Coordinates of C-alpha atoms in Angstrom, one line a residue:
Chain Y
M1 CA -19.2 -3.2 -21.2
S2 CA -17.2 -2.9 -24.3
A3 CA -13.9 -3.6 -22.5
A4 CA -15.0 -7.0 -21.5
S5 CA -15.9 -8.1 -25.0
I6 CA -12.6 -7.1 -26.5
E7 CA -10.7 -10.2 -27.7
V8 CA -7.0 -10.2 -27.0
H9 CA -4.4 -12.7 -27.6
R10 CA -2.0 -12.2 -24.7
T11 CA 1.4 -13.5 -25.4
R12 CA 4.8 -12.0 -24.8
H13 CA 5.3 -9.3 -27.4
P14 CA 8.0 -10.6 -29.7
A15 CA 9.9 -7.3 -29.6
L16 CA 10.0 -7.1 -25.8
L17 CA 13.2 -8.9 -25.1
P18 CA 15.2 -7.4 -28.1
L19 CA 13.9 -3.9 -27.1
L20 CA 15.1 -4.4 -23.5
V21 CA 18.5 -5.6 -24.6
V22 CA 18.9 -2.6 -26.8
L23 CA 17.8 -0.3 -24.0
V24 CA 20.4 -1.9 -21.7
V25 CA 23.2 -1.5 -24.3
V26 CA 22.2 2.2 -24.9
A27 CA 22.0 2.8 -21.2
V28 CA 25.5 1.4 -20.7
L29 CA 26.9 3.4 -23.6
A30 CA 25.3 6.6 -22.2
S31 CA 26.6 5.8 -18.7
L32 CA 30.1 5.3 -20.1
G33 CA 30.0 8.4 -22.3
L34 CA 28.1 11.0 -20.3
G35 CA 29.2 12.9 -17.2
A36 CA 31.4 15.8 -16.2
V37 CA 33.7 14.9 -19.1
P38 CA 31.7 13.7 -22.1
L39 CA 33.5 10.9 -24.0
A40 CA 32.6 10.4 -27.6
P41 CA 31.9 6.7 -28.6
A42 CA 35.1 6.7 -30.7
R43 CA 37.2 7.6 -27.6
I44 CA 35.4 4.9 -25.6
V45 CA 36.2 2.3 -28.2
A46 CA 39.8 3.5 -28.6
A47 CA 40.3 3.4 -24.8
A48 CA 38.7 -0.1 -24.6
M49 CA 41.2 -1.3 -27.2
G50 CA 44.0 -0.1 -25.0
E51 CA 44.7 3.0 -27.1
G52 CA 44.0 6.6 -26.5
D53 CA 45.2 8.8 -23.7
A54 CA 45.7 7.9 -20.1
I55 CA 43.1 10.3 -18.8
T56 CA 40.4 8.8 -20.9
R57 CA 41.3 5.3 -19.8
T58 CA 41.3 6.3 -16.1
I59 CA 37.9 8.0 -16.4
L60 CA 36.5 5.0 -18.3
F61 CA 38.0 2.1 -16.3
E62 CA 38.2 3.5 -12.8
L63 CA 35.1 5.8 -12.7
R64 CA 32.6 5.1 -15.4
L65 CA 32.8 1.4 -15.9
P66 CA 32.5 0.4 -12.2
R67 CA 29.6 2.8 -11.9
A68 CA 27.9 1.4 -14.9
L69 CA 28.4 -2.2 -13.8
V70 CA 27.1 -1.4 -10.3
G71 CA 24.1 0.3 -11.8
L72 CA 23.3 -2.7 -14.0
M73 CA 23.6 -5.2 -11.2
V74 CA 21.6 -3.2 -8.7
G75 CA 18.9 -2.4 -11.2
A76 CA 18.7 -6.0 -12.5
M77 CA 18.5 -7.3 -8.9
L78 CA 15.8 -4.7 -7.8
G79 CA 13.7 -5.3 -10.9
L80 CA 13.8 -9.0 -10.5
A81 CA 13.1 -8.9 -6.8
G82 CA 10.1 -6.7 -7.4
A83 CA 8.7 -9.0 -10.0
V84 CA 9.2 -12.1 -7.8
L85 CA 7.7 -10.5 -4.7
Q86 CA 4.7 -9.3 -6.7
G87 CA 4.2 -12.9 -8.0
Y88 CA 4.8 -14.6 -4.6
L89 CA 2.6 -12.2 -2.6
R90 CA 0.1 -11.9 -5.5
N91 CA 0.2 -8.2 -5.0
P92 CA 1.1 -5.6 -7.6
L93 CA 2.4 -3.2 -5.0
A94 CA 5.0 -5.5 -3.5
E95 CA 8.6 -4.4 -4.0
P96 CA 11.8 -4.5 -1.8
S97 CA 11.6 -0.8 -0.8
V98 CA 7.9 -0.7 -0.3
L99 CA 8.2 -3.8 1.9
G100 CA 11.0 -2.3 4.0
A101 CA 13.7 -4.8 2.8
S102 CA 15.8 -2.1 1.2
N103 CA 15.7 0.2 4.2
S104 CA 16.5 -2.7 6.6
A105 CA 19.5 -3.7 4.5
A106 CA 20.6 -0.1 4.5
L107 CA 20.2 -0.1 8.3
G108 CA 22.6 -3.1 8.4
A109 CA 25.1 -1.3 6.2
V110 CA 24.8 1.9 8.4
A111 CA 25.3 -0.2 11.6
A112 CA 28.4 -1.8 10.0
I113 CA 29.8 1.6 9.4
Y114 CA 28.7 3.2 12.7
F115 CA 30.1 0.4 14.9
G116 CA 33.2 0.0 12.8
F117 CA 32.5 -3.6 11.6
A118 CA 33.1 -2.4 8.1
E119 CA 36.7 -1.8 8.8
W120 CA 37.4 -5.3 10.1
H121 CA 36.6 -7.1 6.8
A122 CA 35.3 -6.0 3.4
A123 CA 32.5 -8.7 3.7
A124 CA 31.2 -7.4 7.0
L125 CA 29.1 -4.6 5.5
P126 CA 27.3 -6.7 2.8
A127 CA 26.9 -9.6 5.3
L128 CA 25.2 -7.3 7.8
A129 CA 23.0 -5.8 5.1
I130 CA 21.9 -9.3 4.0
L131 CA 21.1 -10.3 7.6
T132 CA 19.0 -7.2 8.4
G133 CA 17.3 -7.6 5.0
L134 CA 16.4 -11.2 5.9
A135 CA 15.2 -10.2 9.3
A136 CA 13.0 -7.5 7.8
L137 CA 11.4 -10.0 5.4
L138 CA 10.8 -12.5 8.2
L139 CA 9.2 -9.8 10.3
L140 CA 7.1 -8.7 7.3
F141 CA 5.8 -12.2 6.5
A142 CA 5.0 -12.7 10.2
L143 CA 3.1 -9.4 10.4
A144 CA 1.2 -9.9 7.1
G145 CA 0.6 -13.5 7.8
R146 CA -1.2 -15.4 5.0
S147 CA -3.4 -12.4 4.2
E148 CA -3.8 -11.8 0.5
S149 CA -5.0 -8.3 1.0
P150 CA -2.7 -5.5 -0.4
L151 CA -3.6 -3.3 2.5
T152 CA -2.3 -5.7 5.2
L153 CA 1.0 -6.1 3.3
I154 CA 1.5 -2.4 2.6
L155 CA 0.8 -1.6 6.3
A156 CA 3.2 -4.3 7.4
G157 CA 5.8 -2.9 4.9
I158 CA 5.3 0.6 6.3
A159 CA 5.9 -0.7 9.8
V160 CA 9.1 -2.6 8.9
S161 CA 10.3 0.2 6.7
T162 CA 9.6 2.9 9.4
L163 CA 11.3 0.8 12.0
A164 CA 14.4 0.5 9.8
G165 CA 14.3 4.2 8.9
A166 CA 14.0 5.1 12.6
G167 CA 17.2 3.0 13.2
I168 CA 19.0 4.9 10.5
S169 CA 17.8 8.2 11.8
L170 CA 18.9 7.3 15.2
S171 CA 22.4 6.6 14.0
L172 CA 22.3 9.9 12.1
N173 CA 21.1 11.6 15.3
L174 CA 23.9 10.1 17.4
S175 CA 26.6 10.3 14.7
P176 CA 29.9 11.7 16.1
N177 CA 30.6 14.2 13.2
P178 CA 28.9 15.8 10.2
F179 CA 31.0 13.6 7.8
A180 CA 29.6 10.4 9.3
A181 CA 26.1 11.9 9.1
M182 CA 26.7 12.7 5.4
E183 CA 27.7 9.2 4.7
I184 CA 24.7 7.8 6.4
T185 CA 22.4 10.1 4.4
T186 CA 23.9 8.6 1.3
W187 CA 22.7 5.1 2.4
L188 CA 19.2 6.5 3.0
L189 CA 19.0 8.3 -0.4
G190 CA 20.9 5.7 -2.5
S191 CA 23.6 6.6 -4.9
I192 CA 26.2 4.8 -7.1
E193 CA 28.5 7.8 -7.4
N194 CA 32.2 7.1 -7.2
R195 CA 31.9 3.3 -7.1
S196 CA 35.1 1.3 -7.6
S197 CA 35.9 -2.2 -8.8
Q198 CA 35.8 -3.2 -5.2
H199 CA 32.1 -2.3 -5.0
V200 CA 31.6 -4.4 -8.1
L201 CA 33.3 -7.4 -6.5
I202 CA 31.1 -7.0 -3.3
A203 CA 27.9 -6.8 -5.2
L204 CA 28.6 -9.4 -7.9
P205 CA 28.4 -12.7 -5.9
C206 CA 25.4 -11.5 -3.9
V207 CA 23.5 -10.4 -7.1
V208 CA 24.4 -13.6 -9.0
A209 CA 23.2 -15.8 -6.0
G210 CA 20.1 -13.7 -5.6
I211 CA 19.2 -13.9 -9.3
A212 CA 19.9 -17.6 -9.4
L213 CA 17.6 -18.2 -6.4
L214 CA 14.8 -16.0 -7.8
L215 CA 14.7 -17.2 -11.4
V216 CA 13.9 -20.9 -10.6
D217 CA 10.4 -20.5 -9.2
G218 CA 8.6 -18.9 -12.1
R219 CA 6.2 -21.8 -12.6
A220 CA 5.4 -21.9 -8.9
L221 CA 4.6 -18.1 -9.1
D222 CA 2.3 -18.8 -12.0
A223 CA 0.5 -21.5 -10.0
L224 CA 0.1 -19.1 -7.1
A225 CA -2.2 -17.1 -9.3
L226 CA -4.7 -19.8 -8.2
G227 CA -4.1 -19.2 -4.5
E228 CA -2.0 -21.2 -2.1
D229 CA -4.2 -24.3 -2.2
G230 CA -4.4 -24.1 -5.9
A231 CA -0.6 -24.0 -6.3
R232 CA 0.0 -26.8 -3.8
S233 CA -2.6 -29.0 -5.5
L234 CA -0.6 -28.6 -8.7
G235 CA 2.4 -30.2 -6.9
F236 CA 4.4 -27.2 -5.7
D237 CA 6.1 -27.2 -2.4
L238 CA 5.4 -23.7 -1.2
G239 CA 7.7 -24.0 1.8
R240 CA 10.7 -24.3 -0.4
V241 CA 9.5 -21.6 -2.7
R242 CA 9.1 -19.3 0.3
L243 CA 12.6 -20.1 1.5
R244 CA 14.2 -19.4 -1.9
V245 CA 12.2 -16.1 -2.3
L246 CA 13.3 -15.0 1.2
L247 CA 17.0 -15.9 0.7
G248 CA 17.1 -14.7 -2.9
V249 CA 15.6 -11.3 -2.0
A250 CA 17.7 -10.9 1.2
I251 CA 21.0 -11.9 -0.4
G252 CA 20.5 -10.2 -3.7
V253 CA 18.9 -7.0 -2.4
G254 CA 21.2 -7.0 0.7
G255 CA 24.3 -7.2 -1.6
A256 CA 22.9 -4.5 -3.9
V257 CA 22.0 -2.1 -1.1
A258 CA 25.4 -2.7 0.4
V259 CA 27.0 -0.9 -2.6
S260 CA 24.2 1.5 -3.6
G261 CA 22.2 2.4 -0.5
S262 CA 18.4 2.1 -0.5
I263 CA 17.2 2.9 -4.0
G264 CA 13.4 2.6 -4.0
F265 CA 10.7 1.9 -6.5
I266 CA 12.7 0.2 -9.3
G267 CA 11.1 -3.1 -8.4
L268 CA 7.7 -1.4 -8.4
I269 CA 8.0 0.5 -11.7
V270 CA 9.6 -2.0 -14.0
P271 CA 7.2 -4.9 -13.6
H272 CA 4.3 -2.5 -14.2
L273 CA 6.0 -1.2 -17.4
V274 CA 6.8 -4.7 -18.8
R275 CA 3.6 -6.6 -17.7
P276 CA 1.3 -5.1 -20.5
L277 CA 3.7 -6.5 -23.1
T278 CA 3.5 -10.1 -21.7
D279 CA 0.8 -12.6 -21.0
R280 CA 0.5 -11.1 -17.5
S281 CA 1.7 -14.3 -15.8
P282 CA 4.3 -13.8 -13.0
S283 CA 6.9 -16.0 -14.8
S284 CA 6.7 -14.0 -18.0
I285 CA 7.8 -10.8 -16.4
L286 CA 10.9 -12.1 -14.5
I287 CA 13.6 -11.7 -17.2
P288 CA 12.0 -8.6 -18.7
S289 CA 11.9 -7.0 -15.2
M290 CA 15.6 -7.9 -14.7
L291 CA 16.6 -6.3 -18.0
G292 CA 14.3 -3.4 -17.6
G293 CA 15.5 -2.7 -14.0
A294 CA 19.1 -2.7 -15.2
A295 CA 18.2 -0.2 -18.0
L296 CA 16.0 2.0 -15.9
L297 CA 18.5 2.4 -13.0
T298 CA 21.4 3.0 -15.4
F299 CA 19.3 5.7 -17.2
A300 CA 18.3 7.3 -13.9
D301 CA 22.0 7.4 -13.0
V302 CA 22.8 9.2 -16.2
L303 CA 20.0 11.6 -15.5
V304 CA 21.4 12.6 -12.1
R305 CA 24.6 13.4 -13.8
L306 CA 23.0 15.5 -16.5
I307 CA 20.5 17.5 -14.3
P308 CA 22.5 20.7 -13.3
T309 CA 22.2 21.0 -9.5
S310 CA 24.7 22.4 -7.1
S311 CA 25.4 19.0 -5.5
E312 CA 24.7 15.9 -7.5
L313 CA 21.2 14.5 -7.1
K314 CA 21.0 11.2 -5.2
L315 CA 19.7 8.3 -7.3
G316 CA 17.0 7.2 -4.8
V317 CA 15.5 10.7 -5.0
V318 CA 15.0 10.4 -8.7
T319 CA 13.6 6.9 -8.6
A320 CA 11.2 7.9 -5.8
F321 CA 9.8 10.6 -8.1
L322 CA 9.5 8.1 -10.9
G323 CA 7.7 5.6 -8.5
V324 CA 4.9 7.9 -7.4
P325 CA 3.0 7.9 -10.7
V326 CA 2.7 4.1 -10.4
F327 CA 1.1 4.4 -7.0
L328 CA -1.2 7.1 -8.4
V329 CA -2.3 4.8 -11.3
H330 CA -3.2 2.1 -8.7
L331 CA -5.0 4.6 -6.5
L332 CA -7.1 5.8 -9.4
R333 CA -7.9 2.2 -10.5
E334 CA -8.9 1.3 -7.0
R335 CA -11.2 4.2 -6.8
R336 CA -12.5 3.3 -10.3
L337 CA -11.7 6.7 -11.6
W338 CA -9.9 5.3 -14.6
Chain G
M1 CA -9.6 -45.9 -12.3
V2 CA -8.4 -44.3 -9.1
T3 CA -9.6 -45.1 -5.6
V4 CA -9.2 -42.8 -2.6
S5 CA -9.7 -44.3 0.8
V6 CA -10.0 -42.3 4.0
E7 CA -9.6 -44.2 7.2
G8 CA -10.3 -42.9 10.7
L9 CA -9.2 -39.5 9.6
S10 CA -9.1 -36.6 12.1
V11 CA -7.8 -33.2 11.2
A12 CA -7.3 -30.2 13.5
L13 CA -7.0 -26.6 12.4
G14 CA -5.2 -24.8 15.2
R15 CA -6.5 -26.5 18.3
R16 CA -10.0 -27.2 17.0
E17 CA -10.7 -30.6 15.6
V18 CA -12.5 -30.0 12.4
V19 CA -12.8 -33.5 11.0
S20 CA -13.3 -36.4 13.5
A21 CA -12.7 -40.0 12.7
V22 CA -14.0 -40.0 9.2
S23 CA -13.8 -43.1 7.1
A24 CA -14.9 -43.2 3.5
R25 CA -14.0 -44.8 0.1
F26 CA -14.2 -43.1 -3.2
H27 CA -14.0 -45.0 -6.5
G28 CA -13.5 -43.9 -10.1
G29 CA -16.7 -43.7 -12.1
E30 CA -18.9 -42.1 -9.4
L31 CA -19.9 -38.6 -8.6
V32 CA -19.9 -38.2 -4.8
G33 CA -21.4 -35.1 -3.2
I34 CA -20.3 -34.0 0.3
I35 CA -23.0 -32.0 2.0
G36 CA -23.6 -30.6 5.4
P37 CA -24.1 -27.3 7.3
N38 CA -21.4 -24.5 7.2
G39 CA -18.5 -25.4 9.4
A40 CA -19.2 -29.2 9.2
G41 CA -15.7 -29.9 8.0
K42 CA -16.5 -30.6 4.3
S43 CA -13.8 -28.4 2.8
T44 CA -11.2 -29.7 5.4
L45 CA -12.1 -33.3 4.5
V46 CA -11.4 -32.7 0.8
R47 CA -8.3 -30.7 1.5
A48 CA -7.0 -33.6 3.6
M49 CA -7.8 -36.0 0.7
L50 CA -5.4 -34.0 -1.4
G51 CA -2.7 -33.9 1.3
L52 CA -3.1 -30.1 1.7
V53 CA -3.7 -30.4 5.5
P54 CA -2.0 -33.1 7.6
A55 CA -4.0 -35.8 9.3
Q56 CA -3.9 -35.7 13.1
T57 CA -4.8 -39.4 13.2
G58 CA -5.9 -41.8 10.6
S59 CA -4.8 -41.9 7.0
V60 CA -5.7 -41.0 3.4
S61 CA -4.4 -43.2 0.6
I62 CA -4.6 -42.9 -3.2
D63 CA -4.6 -46.3 -4.8
G64 CA -3.1 -47.8 -1.7
V65 CA -0.3 -45.2 -1.3
A66 CA -0.4 -42.9 1.7
V67 CA -1.0 -39.3 0.3
G68 CA 1.8 -37.9 2.4
R69 CA 4.3 -40.4 0.9
M70 CA 3.4 -39.6 -2.7
A71 CA 5.6 -37.2 -4.7
A72 CA 3.8 -34.0 -4.9
R73 CA 3.9 -34.0 -8.7
D74 CA 2.5 -37.6 -8.9
R75 CA -0.3 -36.6 -6.5
A76 CA -1.0 -33.5 -8.6
R77 CA -1.3 -35.6 -11.7
T78 CA -3.7 -38.1 -10.0
L79 CA -6.1 -35.8 -8.3
A80 CA -7.0 -32.3 -9.7
Y81 CA -8.5 -29.8 -7.2
L82 CA -10.6 -26.8 -7.7
P83 CA -10.7 -24.7 -4.5
Q84 CA -13.7 -22.7 -3.6
G85 CA -13.9 -19.0 -4.5
Q86 CA -12.6 -19.1 -8.1
T87 CA -9.4 -17.4 -7.0
L88 CA -7.4 -15.8 -9.7
H89 CA -4.9 -13.1 -8.9
W90 CA -3.6 -12.0 -12.3
P91 CA -5.6 -11.0 -15.4
L92 CA -4.5 -13.9 -17.5
D93 CA -6.3 -14.8 -20.7
V94 CA -8.5 -18.0 -20.5
E95 CA -6.1 -20.2 -22.5
R96 CA -3.2 -19.2 -20.4
L97 CA -5.2 -19.8 -17.2
V98 CA -6.4 -23.3 -18.4
S99 CA -2.8 -24.2 -19.3
L100 CA -1.8 -23.8 -15.6
G101 CA -3.4 -27.2 -15.3
R102 CA -0.5 -28.7 -17.3
L103 CA 2.1 -27.5 -14.7
P104 CA 2.4 -30.9 -13.0
H105 CA 3.3 -32.5 -16.4
L106 CA 6.1 -30.1 -17.4
A107 CA 9.7 -31.1 -17.0
P108 CA 12.0 -28.4 -15.6
L109 CA 13.0 -25.9 -18.2
S110 CA 10.8 -27.5 -20.9
R111 CA 8.3 -25.5 -22.8
I112 CA 4.6 -26.4 -23.1
G113 CA 4.4 -29.1 -25.8
A114 CA 2.0 -30.2 -28.5
D115 CA 0.3 -32.8 -26.2
D116 CA -0.1 -30.2 -23.5
R117 CA -1.7 -27.8 -26.0
A118 CA -4.0 -30.6 -27.1
A119 CA -5.0 -31.4 -23.5
V120 CA -5.7 -27.7 -22.9
A121 CA -7.9 -27.4 -26.0
E122 CA -9.7 -30.6 -25.1
A123 CA -10.4 -29.4 -21.5
M124 CA -11.7 -26.1 -22.8
A125 CA -14.0 -28.0 -25.2
R126 CA -15.3 -30.3 -22.4
A127 CA -16.1 -27.3 -20.2
D128 CA -17.6 -25.4 -23.3
V129 CA -15.3 -22.4 -22.9
G130 CA -13.4 -22.8 -26.2
H131 CA -15.0 -19.6 -27.5
L132 CA -13.6 -17.7 -24.5
A133 CA -10.0 -18.7 -25.2
H134 CA -8.7 -15.2 -25.7
R135 CA -10.9 -13.4 -23.2
I136 CA -9.4 -12.1 -20.0
A137 CA -10.5 -14.5 -17.2
T138 CA -10.9 -11.8 -14.5
E139 CA -13.4 -9.9 -16.7
L140 CA -15.8 -12.9 -17.3
S141 CA -19.2 -13.3 -15.8
G142 CA -19.5 -15.6 -12.8
G143 CA -21.0 -18.5 -14.8
E144 CA -18.3 -18.2 -17.5
R145 CA -15.6 -18.0 -14.9
A146 CA -16.8 -21.1 -13.1
R147 CA -16.6 -23.1 -16.3
V148 CA -13.2 -21.7 -17.1
M149 CA -11.9 -22.6 -13.6
L150 CA -13.3 -26.1 -14.1
A151 CA -11.5 -26.3 -17.5
R152 CA -8.3 -25.5 -15.7
A153 CA -8.8 -28.4 -13.3
L154 CA -9.8 -30.7 -16.2
A155 CA -6.6 -29.8 -18.1
V156 CA -4.6 -31.6 -15.5
G157 CA -5.9 -34.8 -17.1
A158 CA -6.2 -36.4 -13.7
Q159 CA -8.2 -39.6 -12.9
G160 CA -9.8 -37.8 -9.9
L161 CA -11.3 -34.4 -9.6
V162 CA -12.1 -32.7 -6.3
V163 CA -14.3 -29.6 -6.5
D164 CA -15.2 -27.4 -3.6
E165 CA -18.5 -25.6 -3.9
P166 CA -18.6 -25.2 -7.7
L167 CA -22.2 -23.8 -7.6
A168 CA -21.7 -20.8 -5.3
A169 CA -23.1 -17.7 -6.9
L170 CA -24.3 -19.3 -10.1
D171 CA -27.7 -18.9 -11.6
P172 CA -29.8 -22.1 -12.2
G173 CA -28.8 -22.5 -15.8
H174 CA -25.1 -22.4 -15.0
Q175 CA -25.6 -24.7 -12.0
I176 CA -27.0 -27.3 -14.4
D177 CA -24.1 -26.7 -16.8
V178 CA -21.6 -27.4 -14.0
M179 CA -23.4 -30.4 -12.5
E180 CA -23.8 -32.0 -16.0
L181 CA -20.1 -31.4 -16.7
L182 CA -19.2 -33.1 -13.4
A183 CA -21.6 -36.0 -14.0
R184 CA -20.2 -36.5 -17.6
E185 CA -16.6 -36.7 -16.2
A186 CA -17.7 -39.2 -13.5
H187 CA -19.5 -41.4 -16.0
A188 CA -16.5 -41.3 -18.3
G189 CA -14.6 -43.1 -15.5
A190 CA -13.2 -40.3 -13.4
L191 CA -13.6 -40.1 -9.6
V192 CA -15.5 -36.8 -8.9
V193 CA -15.9 -35.5 -5.4
T194 CA -17.7 -32.2 -4.9
V195 CA -18.7 -30.2 -1.9
L196 CA -22.3 -28.9 -2.4
H197 CA -24.9 -26.8 -0.6
D198 CA -27.8 -27.2 -3.0
L199 CA -29.6 -30.3 -1.9
T200 CA -31.8 -30.6 -4.9
M201 CA -28.8 -30.5 -7.2
A202 CA -27.0 -33.1 -5.0
A203 CA -30.0 -35.4 -5.1
R204 CA -30.4 -35.1 -8.8
Y205 CA -26.8 -35.5 -10.0
C206 CA -24.8 -37.4 -7.4
D207 CA -24.5 -41.2 -7.3
R208 CA -23.7 -41.1 -3.6
L209 CA -23.9 -38.5 -0.8
I210 CA -21.9 -38.1 2.3
L211 CA -23.6 -35.9 4.9
M212 CA -21.3 -34.3 7.5
D213 CA -22.1 -32.5 10.7
Q214 CA -19.6 -31.2 13.3
G215 CA -16.7 -33.0 11.7
C216 CA -18.4 -36.5 11.6
V217 CA -20.1 -38.4 8.8
V218 CA -23.8 -38.6 9.8
A219 CA -25.2 -40.4 6.9
E220 CA -23.8 -41.9 3.7
G221 CA -25.3 -43.6 0.7
A222 CA -27.7 -43.1 -2.2
P223 CA -29.4 -39.7 -2.2
A224 CA -32.7 -41.2 -1.2
A225 CA -31.2 -42.8 1.9
V226 CA -29.4 -39.7 3.0
L227 CA -31.8 -36.9 2.2
T228 CA -34.7 -37.8 4.5
A229 CA -36.9 -35.4 6.5
E230 CA -35.4 -36.7 9.7
T231 CA -31.8 -36.3 8.8
L232 CA -32.4 -32.8 7.5
R233 CA -34.1 -31.9 10.7
G234 CA -31.4 -33.3 12.8
V235 CA -28.4 -31.9 10.9
Y236 CA -29.6 -28.6 9.4
G237 CA -32.4 -27.9 11.9
I238 CA -34.9 -27.4 9.2
S239 CA -38.2 -28.9 8.1
A240 CA -38.2 -29.7 4.4
K241 CA -40.4 -31.1 1.7
V242 CA -38.5 -34.0 0.2
D243 CA -39.7 -35.8 -3.0
L244 CA -37.0 -38.0 -4.5
S245 CA -39.3 -40.1 -6.6
G246 CA -39.2 -39.8 -10.4
T247 CA -36.8 -37.9 -12.6
A248 CA -37.1 -34.5 -10.9
P249 CA -36.1 -35.0 -7.3
M250 CA -36.7 -32.0 -5.0
V251 CA -35.6 -30.9 -1.6
V252 CA -37.3 -27.7 -0.6
P253 CA -36.3 -26.3 2.8
L254 CA -39.4 -25.0 4.6
E255 CA -38.6 -23.5 7.9
R256 CA -36.0 -23.4 10.8
I257 CA -36.9 -25.7 13.7
R258 CA -34.5 -25.0 16.5

């Protein structure tokens, strides 16, 4: 076995974080500049300085900027949630949408719209999304138990995700008019088209709280590489870690889904892309996954604007196509074909 | 030197009582082997010593302090634990894996320091895995991996070391490596408690043996006192050739009796 004898020095690649920051900046500039009306960088700068024409300023501040900010927040949240769930569950296939959390949060959002709660108060929709996301994670952890087998977890995730999908389909089925049905479809497919500063304000506190809860347990996630007993013998209180992971994912992903719908696979793809450039420990991929998620989702959102289709592609459709290769790589590795 | 005392300890997993009224004392400087048939409660006893499973009745104390009252980090720095099965979920390199042993010493937000690095290097040297530092731990052979996992436990720098079945799936050479390593640690002043199945290895290296059956301690003491043909017949249901005289003690299981 030549592979086993190769000496490697696994540390975080020094260029990883600078590279990701550059990618995020480029993604934001592309998101601000590209679309139905392309804006040259000079016009963006001029508008940002308060100069330039009113149309440019309107496009920039009322359409492009909120959309870019929502993309960054949702992407960062999904990337980090994927990295934390993979570490916590010691499973490289764990991710909010694979585990059904995204779909369940979308179900909460759809229920809020369907039953009219969303009209009572602006916070009703994200609150319901967070609650259903939390319920989904509790159900998932109960179904999968303490099993460390990827299969059990994926099956439990499929069960939770299918249940939530069925709930959304039911509301689609019973929806009073085609417009309501169209809106519900948007939640299923995921999109950050036409987001306003109000969406930014809904997502921001949830995403900030989610990220704060998920960033503190990096060392406990590293210790969990030794199994639950190994981690506890190193002095970690796994009950508290579990609580923070549950709340962080539910609040963060719930808030993100409340403004974007269910966008899948970001949390699956990004940790896999950044992991080879780190020392492979769960803590080392947290911040890179957050930055990478923000960049990837923003680029995917630019892509849906550029691909010429009769109606604009939904973001979740694009990310799902991007996610499949990651599953394929895992399948091939499991079958020892690669 | 650290002392762990177990008094009247009973532990239930689910509804089944797995450890029943066990009392034992463990002192620094000795290598204690816990032996007994599968399901005798050995692993549960050592897990209870670390506070990983709660006591139903009775108590476990480390240097006179109840294990449940100790701060988790203090307990982690006092007793290092190597669970059975060599669990490792991510393909870390050996040095990174061994440095996980320093986690109980790191203050929040601090980076791993020079003294931590020194402890990691020393632990790797003691377990003779320094040359593997930059290999990927999940790709090592079973014998190499066993020593690497032991180095991870040694890196904690604890006064006590609790090891569950360190010899499983190792060839005789690697079994000797591991037992000599544990004996060296004990004779340097550490308390070393290990769950074992190989009775010859237990007889040869351990200062004291605790024989368990169905949750209870059946015999305790020097290997020659515990490993007799009668106790082996009663506990394991086997006849055995036992020769504990001289420098090469032997316990050879012959056949099943019941």
